[in-house]
Amino acid sequence: MSHPHPELGPPPVLPDGGLRIVALGGLGEIGRNMAVFEYDGRLLIVDCGVLFPEPDQPGVDLILPDFEYIRDRLDDVEAVVLTHAHEDHIGAVPYLLRERRDIPLIGSKLTLALIEAKLTEHRIQPTKLEVVEGERHTFGPFDCEFLAVNHSIPDALAVAIRTPAGIVLHTGDFRMDQLPSDGRLTDLGGFARLGTEGVDLLMSDSTNAEVPGFVTSEREIGPVIDEVIRTSEQRVIVASFASHVHRIQQVMDAAAKHRRKVALVGRSMVRNMGVARDLGYLKVPPELIVDSRDIEEWPPQDVVLICTGSQGEPMAALSRMANRDHPIRIAEGDTVLLASSLVPGNETAVNKVINGLTRWGARVVHKGNAKVHVSGHAAAGELLYVLNLTRPSNFMPVHGEWRHLRAHAKLAALTGVPEDHIVIAEDGVVVDLVDGRAKIVGAVHAGYVYVDGSSVGEITDTSLKDRRILGDEGFISVVVVVDSNTGKLTAGPEIHARGSGIDPAQFEEFIPQIQRALEEKAADGVVDMQEIRRVVRRTVGRWVSDTYRRRPMIIPVVLEV
């Protein structure tokens, strides 16, 4: 197996007839999926998603792929193929289109409708081409065939990309539910046909590569949801991804069966379900939906609320309910149903929400105590099935953390893919498919781009480090006034602290140490303001560390007279 290492340098010029693949996200992480394909000077992008921030990234709203690799070549981009409408595959599209608005977006009906609704908020009118499974379309040198795959959102697609360098099959996110609620199966016949034709490189979803067997069918979840709603004596509040149309359909069907009204809570939930309803993907019985603002007028036993926040997102509806920061108040006897999988890294946030809801008397039903969700990603048995159907010459696991990628690579080796034809890459690693072999040839920069409010890319890792220090250790500001000619202290120091846990009275005993340090520097003829700031910072930092074993942010302010 070939895999990246820190010594990788810039890639060489792509050989004639070769295909280059660079993932700008989605490798070694769950989210931010984006792959760039290059052939004969032209580019094709598959997916353009976001990553949601971790607790140690305070203030960050979203994390985008870094477009620097393609920024000077945006005119070479033929199209962006969107495999499905989850945020980790489409969320960064508005930010890409800010840089070139007329890049064609290629996707299924629901995928394009949901991204268009999102783009409206960014005041962008996209160029788009709607495709369906079984179709083939050419974008420059890229001949793309689209195949149906089953996932936790309708209308998901895999894409086979044909160039003179060979056939690449990109599965997107998929599973092999044999009894899907919408009747739309993963096109295993199409996969087998491509295998017969010859798949030169398979890029396959790795999210559940560590999970043995096959995923449970969606149909097994419906009766569980029905039972939860039937046995609940008060309101039922269901938290789900705002794009999980199948799950929302199951909740609505159960609510209608038990004569409860349904209210949608959360802007993205209302928007996405409106689009799904208008396009016929969501079947809503007459008079089932009521406005969430009128929900208090209905008896609790007659109500089901569907909201966002199943991942513990702090600003989502469910988290705000748990914190009593939402118009809808959790009451004793309410039932909260978390009808989604747990994205790795969100465990702490979700547990905090569960505890908050339980505090107010709610019964919380989640994946840990009931079968209320099945994964949208193929487990190991299904991944083996696809590997055997397609019999790829080369294999590259995608969409997953390192443990998922390596587990998937082991599965490929078990099916007979030679180990030196298995490529485990990470974001920014350059893979060339030349003469039937896929090899790592270099690396490009593919860092995180942080969205914080209206700013994009202005927050750096250094900024986040400062925020973490402020949040964990607080800060101390020290104001001194010095003579600009002699460097001598003329006033101060004046010390202020916030969140440092230090008694302000202790500073009075410490001030003489700062004064002595500055006097020594002045005696040495130091008048440089930057050096004086360093003296103050070092002196204060050493004292705080020795006395309190803490490392707050120290902000020296030096005024000249």
Coordinates of C-alpha atoms in Angstrom, one line a residue:
M1 CA 0.0 0.0 0.0
S2 CA 1.3 3.4 -0.9
H3 CA 0.6 6.2 1.6
P4 CA 1.7 9.8 2.2
H5 CA 4.6 10.9 4.3
P6 CA 5.7 14.4 5.4
E7 CA 8.6 14.6 2.8
L8 CA 6.2 14.7 -0.2
G9 CA 7.1 17.7 -2.4
P10 CA 5.3 19.5 -5.2
P11 CA 4.0 17.1 -7.9
P12 CA 5.8 16.9 -11.3
V13 CA 4.1 17.9 -14.5
L14 CA 1.2 15.5 -15.3
P15 CA 2.4 13.1 -18.1
D16 CA 0.5 13.2 -21.4
G17 CA -2.4 10.8 -21.2
G18 CA -2.4 10.7 -17.4
L19 CA -5.2 11.5 -15.0
R20 CA -4.5 13.4 -11.8
I21 CA -6.7 13.2 -8.7
V22 CA -6.3 15.6 -5.7
A23 CA -8.6 15.4 -2.7
L24 CA -8.9 18.9 -1.1
G25 CA -11.0 17.3 1.7
G26 CA -12.7 14.2 2.9
L27 CA -9.6 12.1 3.5
G28 CA -8.7 11.5 7.1
E29 CA -11.9 13.3 8.2
I30 CA -15.7 13.0 8.1
G31 CA -16.8 15.9 6.0
R32 CA -15.4 18.6 3.6
N33 CA -15.5 16.1 0.7
M34 CA -14.0 17.5 -2.5
A35 CA -12.0 15.8 -5.2
V36 CA -10.4 17.5 -8.2
F37 CA -9.7 15.5 -11.4
E38 CA -7.3 16.8 -14.1
Y39 CA -6.9 15.6 -17.6
D40 CA -5.3 17.4 -20.5
G41 CA -5.3 20.7 -18.7
R42 CA -9.0 20.6 -17.8
L43 CA -10.5 20.1 -14.3
L44 CA -13.6 18.3 -13.0
I45 CA -14.6 18.6 -9.4
V46 CA -16.6 16.0 -7.5
D47 CA -18.4 17.4 -4.5
C48 CA -17.6 20.5 -2.5
G49 CA -18.6 20.1 1.1
V50 CA -18.0 21.6 4.5
L51 CA -16.7 20.2 7.8
F52 CA -18.3 21.2 11.1
P53 CA -16.1 22.5 13.8
E54 CA -14.8 20.6 16.8
P55 CA -15.1 22.0 20.4
D56 CA -11.5 23.1 20.2
Q57 CA -12.3 25.5 17.3
P58 CA -14.3 28.1 19.2
G59 CA -16.2 30.7 17.2
V60 CA -15.9 28.8 13.9
D61 CA -19.1 28.2 12.0
L62 CA -17.9 26.1 9.1
I63 CA -14.6 24.7 7.7
L64 CA -14.2 24.8 4.0
P65 CA -11.7 23.1 1.6
D66 CA -8.8 25.4 0.6
F67 CA -9.4 26.4 -3.0
E68 CA -5.8 27.7 -3.4
Y69 CA -4.8 24.7 -5.5
I70 CA -7.4 25.6 -8.2
R71 CA -7.8 29.4 -7.6
D72 CA -5.6 30.3 -10.6
R73 CA -7.2 27.7 -12.7
L74 CA -10.9 28.3 -12.1
D75 CA -11.4 28.9 -15.9
D76 CA -10.2 25.3 -16.5
V77 CA -13.0 23.8 -14.4
E78 CA -15.5 22.1 -16.6
A79 CA -18.1 21.4 -13.9
V80 CA -18.8 20.4 -10.3
V81 CA -20.5 17.0 -10.0
L82 CA -22.5 16.8 -6.8
T83 CA -23.2 13.2 -5.7
H84 CA -25.9 14.1 -3.2
A85 CA -27.2 17.0 -1.1
H86 CA -25.7 16.5 2.3
E87 CA -23.8 19.5 3.7
D88 CA -20.5 17.6 3.8
H89 CA -20.8 17.4 0.0
I90 CA -22.5 20.6 -1.1
G91 CA -22.0 23.1 1.8
A92 CA -19.0 24.8 0.3
V93 CA -20.4 25.3 -3.2
P94 CA -21.6 28.9 -2.4
Y95 CA -18.0 29.8 -1.4
L96 CA -16.6 28.2 -4.6
L97 CA -19.1 30.0 -6.8
R98 CA -18.2 33.4 -5.2
E99 CA -14.9 32.9 -7.0
R100 CA -16.4 31.9 -10.4
R101 CA -20.2 32.1 -10.6
D102 CA -20.8 30.3 -13.8
I103 CA -19.2 26.9 -13.0
P104 CA -21.8 24.4 -14.0
L105 CA -23.3 22.3 -11.2
I106 CA -24.3 18.8 -12.1
G107 CA -26.6 16.7 -10.0
S108 CA -29.9 15.0 -9.5
K109 CA -33.2 16.9 -9.2
L110 CA -33.3 17.0 -5.4
T111 CA -29.6 17.7 -5.1
L112 CA -29.8 20.7 -7.4
A113 CA -33.1 22.0 -5.8
L114 CA -31.5 22.0 -2.3
I115 CA -28.3 23.6 -3.4
E116 CA -30.3 26.2 -5.4
A117 CA -32.3 27.1 -2.2
K118 CA -29.0 27.5 -0.3
L119 CA -27.5 29.6 -3.1
T120 CA -30.5 31.9 -3.0
E121 CA -29.4 33.0 0.5
H122 CA -26.0 33.9 -1.0
R123 CA -27.7 35.8 -3.9
I124 CA -26.1 33.4 -6.5
Q125 CA -28.1 32.1 -9.5
P126 CA -26.3 28.9 -10.5
T127 CA -25.6 27.3 -13.9
K128 CA -26.9 23.8 -13.6
L129 CA -27.6 20.5 -15.4
E130 CA -30.0 18.0 -14.0
V131 CA -29.0 14.4 -14.5
V132 CA -30.6 11.0 -13.7
E133 CA -29.2 7.6 -13.2
G134 CA -28.3 5.8 -16.5
E135 CA -27.4 9.0 -18.3
R136 CA -24.0 9.9 -19.7
H137 CA -22.7 13.4 -20.3
T138 CA -19.5 14.8 -21.4
F139 CA -17.7 17.8 -19.8
G140 CA -14.6 18.6 -21.7
P141 CA -12.5 15.5 -21.7
F142 CA -14.5 13.9 -18.9
D143 CA -17.2 11.4 -20.0
C144 CA -19.4 10.9 -16.9
E145 CA -21.9 8.1 -16.4
F146 CA -24.3 8.5 -13.4
L147 CA -25.5 5.5 -11.4
A148 CA -28.2 5.3 -8.7
V149 CA -27.0 4.6 -5.2
N150 CA -29.0 4.3 -2.0
H151 CA -28.2 6.6 0.8
S152 CA -29.9 8.5 3.7
I153 CA -31.1 11.1 1.3
P154 CA -33.0 10.6 -2.0
D155 CA -31.5 10.9 -5.4
A156 CA -27.9 10.1 -4.5
L157 CA -25.6 9.2 -7.4
A158 CA -22.3 7.5 -8.1
V159 CA -20.3 8.7 -11.1
A160 CA -18.0 6.8 -13.5
I161 CA -15.5 9.2 -15.0
R162 CA -14.1 8.0 -18.4
T163 CA -11.0 9.6 -19.9
P164 CA -8.3 8.1 -22.1
A165 CA -6.4 7.4 -18.9
G166 CA -9.0 4.9 -17.8
I167 CA -12.3 4.6 -15.9
V168 CA -12.6 5.9 -12.4
L169 CA -15.7 4.9 -10.4
H170 CA -16.5 7.3 -7.6
T171 CA -19.2 5.8 -5.4
G172 CA -20.1 8.9 -3.4
D173 CA -21.8 8.0 -0.1
F174 CA -23.8 4.8 -0.5
R175 CA -25.2 1.7 1.1
M176 CA -27.0 -1.4 -0.3
D177 CA -30.4 -1.3 1.4
Q178 CA -32.3 -4.1 -0.3
L179 CA -35.7 -2.7 0.9
P180 CA -35.2 1.1 0.7
S181 CA -38.2 3.2 1.7
D182 CA -38.3 4.9 -1.7
G183 CA -37.7 1.6 -3.7
R184 CA -34.5 3.1 -5.3
L185 CA -31.7 0.4 -5.1
T186 CA -28.0 0.9 -5.5
D187 CA -27.2 0.0 -9.1
L188 CA -25.2 -3.2 -8.5
G189 CA -25.8 -4.3 -12.1
G190 CA -24.2 -1.0 -13.3
F191 CA -21.3 -1.6 -11.0
A192 CA -20.8 -5.1 -12.4
R193 CA -21.0 -3.9 -16.0
L194 CA -18.3 -1.3 -15.2
G195 CA -16.3 -4.1 -13.6
T196 CA -16.5 -6.1 -16.8
E197 CA -15.5 -3.1 -18.9
G198 CA -12.6 -2.5 -16.5
V199 CA -12.4 -0.1 -13.6
D200 CA -9.0 1.3 -13.5
L201 CA -9.5 3.1 -10.1
L202 CA -12.3 2.6 -7.6
M203 CA -12.8 5.5 -5.1
S204 CA -15.2 4.2 -2.5
D205 CA -17.0 5.4 0.7
S206 CA -15.1 4.2 3.7
T207 CA -17.2 5.6 6.6
N208 CA -18.4 2.2 7.9
A209 CA -15.4 0.1 6.8
E210 CA -14.9 -1.0 10.4
V211 CA -18.5 -2.2 10.8
P212 CA -19.0 -5.9 9.9
G213 CA -21.8 -7.2 7.8
F214 CA -24.6 -5.2 6.2
V215 CA -26.5 -2.2 7.4
T216 CA -30.0 -2.6 8.7
S217 CA -32.8 -1.7 6.2
E218 CA -34.6 1.6 6.6
R219 CA -37.9 -0.3 6.8
E220 CA -37.0 -1.7 10.2
I221 CA -36.9 1.8 11.7
G222 CA -40.4 2.8 10.8
P223 CA -42.1 0.5 13.4
V224 CA -39.8 1.7 16.2
I225 CA -40.6 5.4 15.4
D226 CA -44.3 4.4 15.3
E227 CA -44.1 2.8 18.7
V228 CA -42.3 5.8 20.3
I229 CA -45.0 8.1 19.0
R230 CA -47.9 5.7 20.0
T231 CA -46.7 5.3 23.6
S232 CA -45.7 8.9 24.3
E233 CA -48.3 10.7 26.5
Q234 CA -47.1 14.2 25.8
R235 CA -45.3 16.0 23.0
V236 CA -42.8 14.1 20.8
I237 CA -39.8 16.1 19.6
V238 CA -37.8 14.5 16.8
A239 CA -34.3 15.7 16.0
S240 CA -32.9 14.8 12.6
F241 CA -30.6 16.0 9.9
A242 CA -32.5 18.6 7.9
S243 CA -31.8 16.6 4.7
H244 CA -33.0 13.2 5.9
V245 CA -36.2 13.0 3.8
H246 CA -36.7 9.3 4.4
R247 CA -36.6 9.7 8.2
I248 CA -38.9 12.7 8.2
Q249 CA -41.3 10.8 6.0
Q250 CA -41.4 7.9 8.5
V251 CA -42.1 10.4 11.4
M252 CA -44.9 12.1 9.4
D253 CA -46.5 8.8 8.6
A254 CA -46.5 7.7 12.2
A255 CA -47.8 11.1 13.4
A256 CA -50.6 11.0 10.9
K257 CA -51.5 7.4 11.9
H258 CA -51.8 8.5 15.6
R259 CA -53.6 11.7 14.7
R260 CA -50.9 14.1 15.8
K261 CA -50.1 17.4 14.1
V262 CA -46.5 18.1 12.9
A263 CA -44.6 21.3 13.2
L264 CA -41.2 21.8 11.5
V265 CA -38.7 23.8 13.6
G266 CA -35.5 25.3 12.3
R267 CA -34.8 27.3 9.1
S268 CA -32.9 24.6 7.3
M269 CA -35.6 22.0 8.2
V270 CA -38.4 24.2 6.9
R271 CA -36.5 25.0 3.7
N272 CA -35.4 21.5 2.8
M273 CA -38.7 19.8 3.6
G274 CA -40.5 22.5 1.6
V275 CA -38.3 21.7 -1.4
A276 CA -38.7 17.9 -0.9
R277 CA -42.5 18.3 -0.7
D278 CA -42.7 20.5 -3.8
L279 CA -40.7 18.0 -5.8
G280 CA -42.7 15.0 -4.6
Y281 CA -40.0 13.3 -2.5
L282 CA -41.9 14.0 0.7
K283 CA -45.6 12.9 0.9
V284 CA -47.4 15.1 3.4
P285 CA -51.0 14.1 4.3
P286 CA -53.5 17.0 4.1
E287 CA -53.7 19.3 7.1
L288 CA -50.9 17.5 8.9
I289 CA -48.5 20.4 9.1
V290 CA -49.1 23.3 11.5
D291 CA -47.0 26.4 12.1
S292 CA -44.5 26.0 14.9
R293 CA -45.6 29.4 16.2
D294 CA -49.1 28.0 16.9
I295 CA -47.9 24.8 18.5
E296 CA -48.8 25.9 22.0
E297 CA -52.5 26.1 21.0
W298 CA -52.5 22.3 20.6
P299 CA -52.8 19.7 23.4
P300 CA -49.3 18.2 24.0
Q301 CA -50.6 14.7 23.2
D302 CA -51.6 15.8 19.7
V303 CA -48.2 17.2 18.7
V304 CA -45.0 16.1 17.0
L305 CA -42.2 18.6 16.5
I306 CA -39.4 17.9 14.0
C307 CA -36.3 20.0 14.5
T308 CA -32.6 20.2 13.8
G309 CA -29.8 19.7 16.4
S310 CA -29.3 15.9 16.5
Q311 CA -25.5 16.5 16.6
G312 CA -25.6 18.8 19.6
E313 CA -24.9 21.9 17.5
P314 CA -25.0 24.8 20.0
M315 CA -27.2 27.1 17.9
A316 CA -29.6 24.4 16.6
A317 CA -33.2 24.2 17.9
L318 CA -32.7 21.1 20.1
S319 CA -29.7 22.5 22.0
R320 CA -31.5 25.8 22.6
M321 CA -34.5 23.8 24.0
A322 CA -32.1 21.9 26.3
N323 CA -30.7 25.2 27.5
R324 CA -34.1 26.8 27.9
D325 CA -33.2 29.4 25.2
H326 CA -36.0 28.6 22.8
P327 CA -39.7 29.5 22.6
I328 CA -40.5 25.8 22.8
R329 CA -40.1 24.7 26.4
I330 CA -39.3 21.1 27.3
A331 CA -41.8 19.9 29.9
E332 CA -42.1 16.9 32.2
G333 CA -43.4 13.9 30.2
D334 CA -42.1 15.1 26.7
T335 CA -40.3 12.5 24.6
V336 CA -37.3 13.5 22.5
L337 CA -36.2 11.2 19.7
L338 CA -32.7 11.6 18.3
A339 CA -33.3 10.0 14.9
S340 CA -29.8 10.2 13.4
S341 CA -26.4 8.7 13.7
L342 CA -23.7 10.3 15.8
V343 CA -21.0 12.0 13.7
P344 CA -17.6 11.2 15.2
G345 CA -16.4 14.0 17.4
N346 CA -19.9 15.1 18.5
E347 CA -20.3 12.7 21.4
T348 CA -19.6 15.3 24.1
A349 CA -22.0 17.9 22.7
V350 CA -24.8 15.3 22.1
N351 CA -24.4 13.9 25.7
K352 CA -24.6 17.5 27.0
V353 CA -27.9 18.0 25.1
I354 CA -29.3 14.7 26.4
N355 CA -28.5 15.6 29.9
G356 CA -30.1 19.1 29.5
L357 CA -33.3 17.6 28.1
T358 CA -33.5 15.0 30.8
R359 CA -33.0 17.6 33.5
W360 CA -36.4 19.2 32.4
G361 CA -38.1 15.8 32.6
A362 CA -38.0 14.6 29.0
R363 CA -37.6 11.0 28.0
V364 CA -34.8 10.8 25.5
V365 CA -34.8 8.0 22.9
H366 CA -31.6 7.6 20.9
K367 CA -29.5 5.1 19.0
G368 CA -27.9 3.9 22.2
N369 CA -31.2 2.7 23.8
A370 CA -33.5 2.0 20.7
K371 CA -33.2 1.1 17.1
V372 CA -34.2 4.6 15.8
H373 CA -31.5 5.1 13.1
V374 CA -29.6 3.1 10.5
S375 CA -26.4 4.3 8.9
G376 CA -26.5 5.7 5.3
H377 CA -23.1 4.2 4.7
A378 CA -22.1 0.7 3.5
A379 CA -20.7 -1.7 6.1
A380 CA -17.7 -4.0 5.4
G381 CA -19.8 -6.7 3.8
E382 CA -21.3 -4.3 1.3
L383 CA -17.9 -2.8 0.6
L384 CA -16.5 -6.2 -0.1
Y385 CA -19.5 -6.9 -2.4
V386 CA -18.7 -3.7 -4.5
L387 CA -15.0 -4.5 -4.6
N388 CA -15.8 -8.0 -6.0
L389 CA -18.3 -6.6 -8.5
T390 CA -16.0 -4.0 -9.9
R391 CA -12.7 -5.8 -9.6
P392 CA -10.7 -2.6 -9.8
S393 CA -7.1 -2.5 -11.0
N394 CA -6.3 0.2 -8.4
F395 CA -8.1 1.2 -5.2
M396 CA -8.3 4.5 -3.2
P397 CA -10.5 4.6 -0.1
V398 CA -12.2 8.0 0.4
H399 CA -14.7 9.6 2.8
G400 CA -13.5 8.7 6.2
E401 CA -11.0 9.1 9.0
W402 CA -7.6 7.3 9.0
R403 CA -8.9 4.2 10.7
H404 CA -11.7 3.9 8.1
L405 CA -9.4 4.4 5.2
R406 CA -7.0 1.7 6.4
A407 CA -9.8 -0.7 7.2
H408 CA -11.2 -0.3 3.7
A409 CA -7.7 -0.7 2.2
K410 CA -7.4 -4.1 4.1
L411 CA -10.8 -5.2 2.6
A412 CA -9.5 -4.3 -0.9
A413 CA -6.4 -6.4 -0.3
L414 CA -8.5 -9.4 0.8
T415 CA -10.4 -9.2 -2.5
G416 CA -7.2 -9.5 -4.5
V417 CA -6.2 -5.9 -5.3
P418 CA -2.4 -5.9 -5.2
E419 CA -1.1 -4.0 -2.1
D420 CA 1.1 -1.7 -4.3
H421 CA -2.1 -0.8 -6.3
I422 CA -3.9 0.4 -3.1
V423 CA -3.4 4.2 -2.5
I424 CA -4.1 5.6 1.0
A425 CA -3.9 9.3 0.6
E426 CA -4.8 12.3 2.7
D427 CA -6.0 15.8 1.8
G428 CA -3.7 17.5 -0.7
V429 CA -1.9 14.3 -1.7
V430 CA -1.6 14.1 -5.5
V431 CA -2.4 10.7 -7.1
D432 CA -1.7 10.2 -10.8
L433 CA -3.3 7.4 -12.9
V434 CA -0.8 6.7 -15.6
D435 CA -0.5 3.6 -17.8
G436 CA -3.0 1.8 -15.6
R437 CA -1.2 2.5 -12.3
A438 CA -2.3 4.8 -9.6
K439 CA 0.6 6.3 -7.6
I440 CA 1.2 9.1 -5.1
V441 CA 3.5 11.6 -6.8
G442 CA 3.5 14.7 -4.5
A443 CA 1.4 17.0 -2.4
V444 CA -0.2 20.4 -2.5
H445 CA -1.4 22.6 0.3
A446 CA -4.9 21.6 1.4
G447 CA -5.4 23.3 4.8
Y448 CA -8.6 24.4 6.6
V449 CA -10.4 27.6 5.7
Y450 CA -12.5 28.8 8.6
V451 CA -15.8 30.6 8.3
D452 CA -16.5 32.8 11.3
G453 CA -19.6 34.9 10.8
S454 CA -19.1 36.9 7.6
S455 CA -15.4 36.4 7.5
V456 CA -13.9 33.6 5.3
G457 CA -10.3 32.6 5.7
E458 CA -9.4 35.4 8.0
I459 CA -9.3 33.2 11.1
T460 CA -6.0 31.2 11.3
D461 CA -4.8 28.3 13.5
T462 CA -3.0 30.9 15.5
S463 CA -6.2 32.8 16.1
L464 CA -7.9 29.6 17.3
K465 CA -5.0 28.9 19.6
D466 CA -5.4 32.4 21.1
R467 CA -9.1 31.8 21.5
R468 CA -8.5 28.5 23.3
I469 CA -6.0 30.1 25.6
L470 CA -8.5 32.9 26.4
G471 CA -11.3 30.3 27.0
D472 CA -9.1 28.0 29.2
E473 CA -6.7 30.3 31.0
G474 CA -8.1 33.9 30.6
F475 CA -5.9 36.9 30.0
I476 CA -3.8 39.5 31.8
S477 CA -3.1 42.9 30.4
V478 CA -0.2 45.0 31.7
V479 CA -0.1 48.8 30.9
V480 CA 3.2 50.6 31.4
V481 CA 4.3 54.1 30.3
V482 CA 8.0 54.6 29.4
D483 CA 10.2 57.5 28.3
S484 CA 10.8 57.0 24.5
N485 CA 14.3 58.5 24.8
T486 CA 15.6 56.6 27.9
G487 CA 13.3 53.6 28.1
K488 CA 12.7 54.4 31.8
L489 CA 9.4 53.6 33.4
T490 CA 7.4 56.8 34.1
A491 CA 4.1 55.3 35.1
G492 CA 2.6 51.9 36.0
P493 CA 2.5 49.0 35.7
E494 CA -1.3 48.8 35.8
I495 CA -2.5 45.2 35.7
H496 CA -5.9 43.9 34.8
A497 CA -7.0 40.2 34.6
R498 CA -10.1 38.4 33.4
G499 CA -10.8 34.6 33.7
S500 CA -7.2 33.9 35.0
G501 CA -8.3 32.8 38.4
I502 CA -5.7 35.0 40.0
D503 CA -6.5 37.2 43.0
P504 CA -5.9 40.9 41.9
A505 CA -4.5 41.6 45.4
Q506 CA -1.5 39.4 44.5
F507 CA -0.5 41.7 41.6
E508 CA 0.4 44.4 44.2
E509 CA 3.1 42.2 45.5
F510 CA 4.4 41.4 42.0
I511 CA 4.5 44.9 40.5
P512 CA 8.0 45.6 41.9
Q513 CA 9.4 42.7 39.9
I514 CA 8.1 44.2 36.7
Q515 CA 9.6 47.6 37.7
R516 CA 13.0 46.0 38.4
A517 CA 13.0 44.2 35.1
L518 CA 12.3 47.4 33.2
E519 CA 14.9 49.4 35.2
E520 CA 17.5 46.8 34.3
K521 CA 16.7 47.1 30.6
A522 CA 16.7 50.9 30.7
A523 CA 20.1 50.8 32.4
D524 CA 21.3 48.6 29.4
G525 CA 20.1 51.4 27.1
V526 CA 17.1 49.5 25.7
V527 CA 14.6 51.9 24.2
D528 CA 13.0 49.6 21.6
M529 CA 9.3 49.3 22.4
Q530 CA 9.0 45.8 21.0
E531 CA 11.8 44.6 23.3
I532 CA 10.2 46.3 26.3
R533 CA 6.9 44.5 25.6
R534 CA 8.8 41.2 25.5
V535 CA 10.4 42.0 28.9
V536 CA 6.9 42.6 30.4
R537 CA 5.4 39.5 28.8
R538 CA 8.3 37.2 29.9
T539 CA 8.4 38.6 33.5
V540 CA 4.6 38.3 34.0
G541 CA 4.5 34.9 32.3
R542 CA 7.3 33.4 34.5
W543 CA 5.6 34.7 37.7
V544 CA 2.2 33.3 36.8
S545 CA 3.6 30.0 35.7
D546 CA 5.8 29.6 38.9
T547 CA 3.1 30.8 41.3
Y548 CA -0.2 29.4 39.8
R549 CA 0.9 26.8 37.2
R550 CA -1.2 28.6 34.6
R551 CA -0.6 30.0 31.2
P552 CA -3.0 32.9 30.5
M553 CA -2.7 35.1 27.5
I554 CA -0.5 38.1 28.5
I555 CA -1.1 41.4 26.7
P556 CA 1.6 44.0 27.4
V557 CA 0.6 47.6 26.4
V558 CA 3.5 50.0 26.3
L559 CA 2.8 53.7 26.0
E560 CA 5.5 56.2 25.1
V561 CA 6.0 59.8 26.4

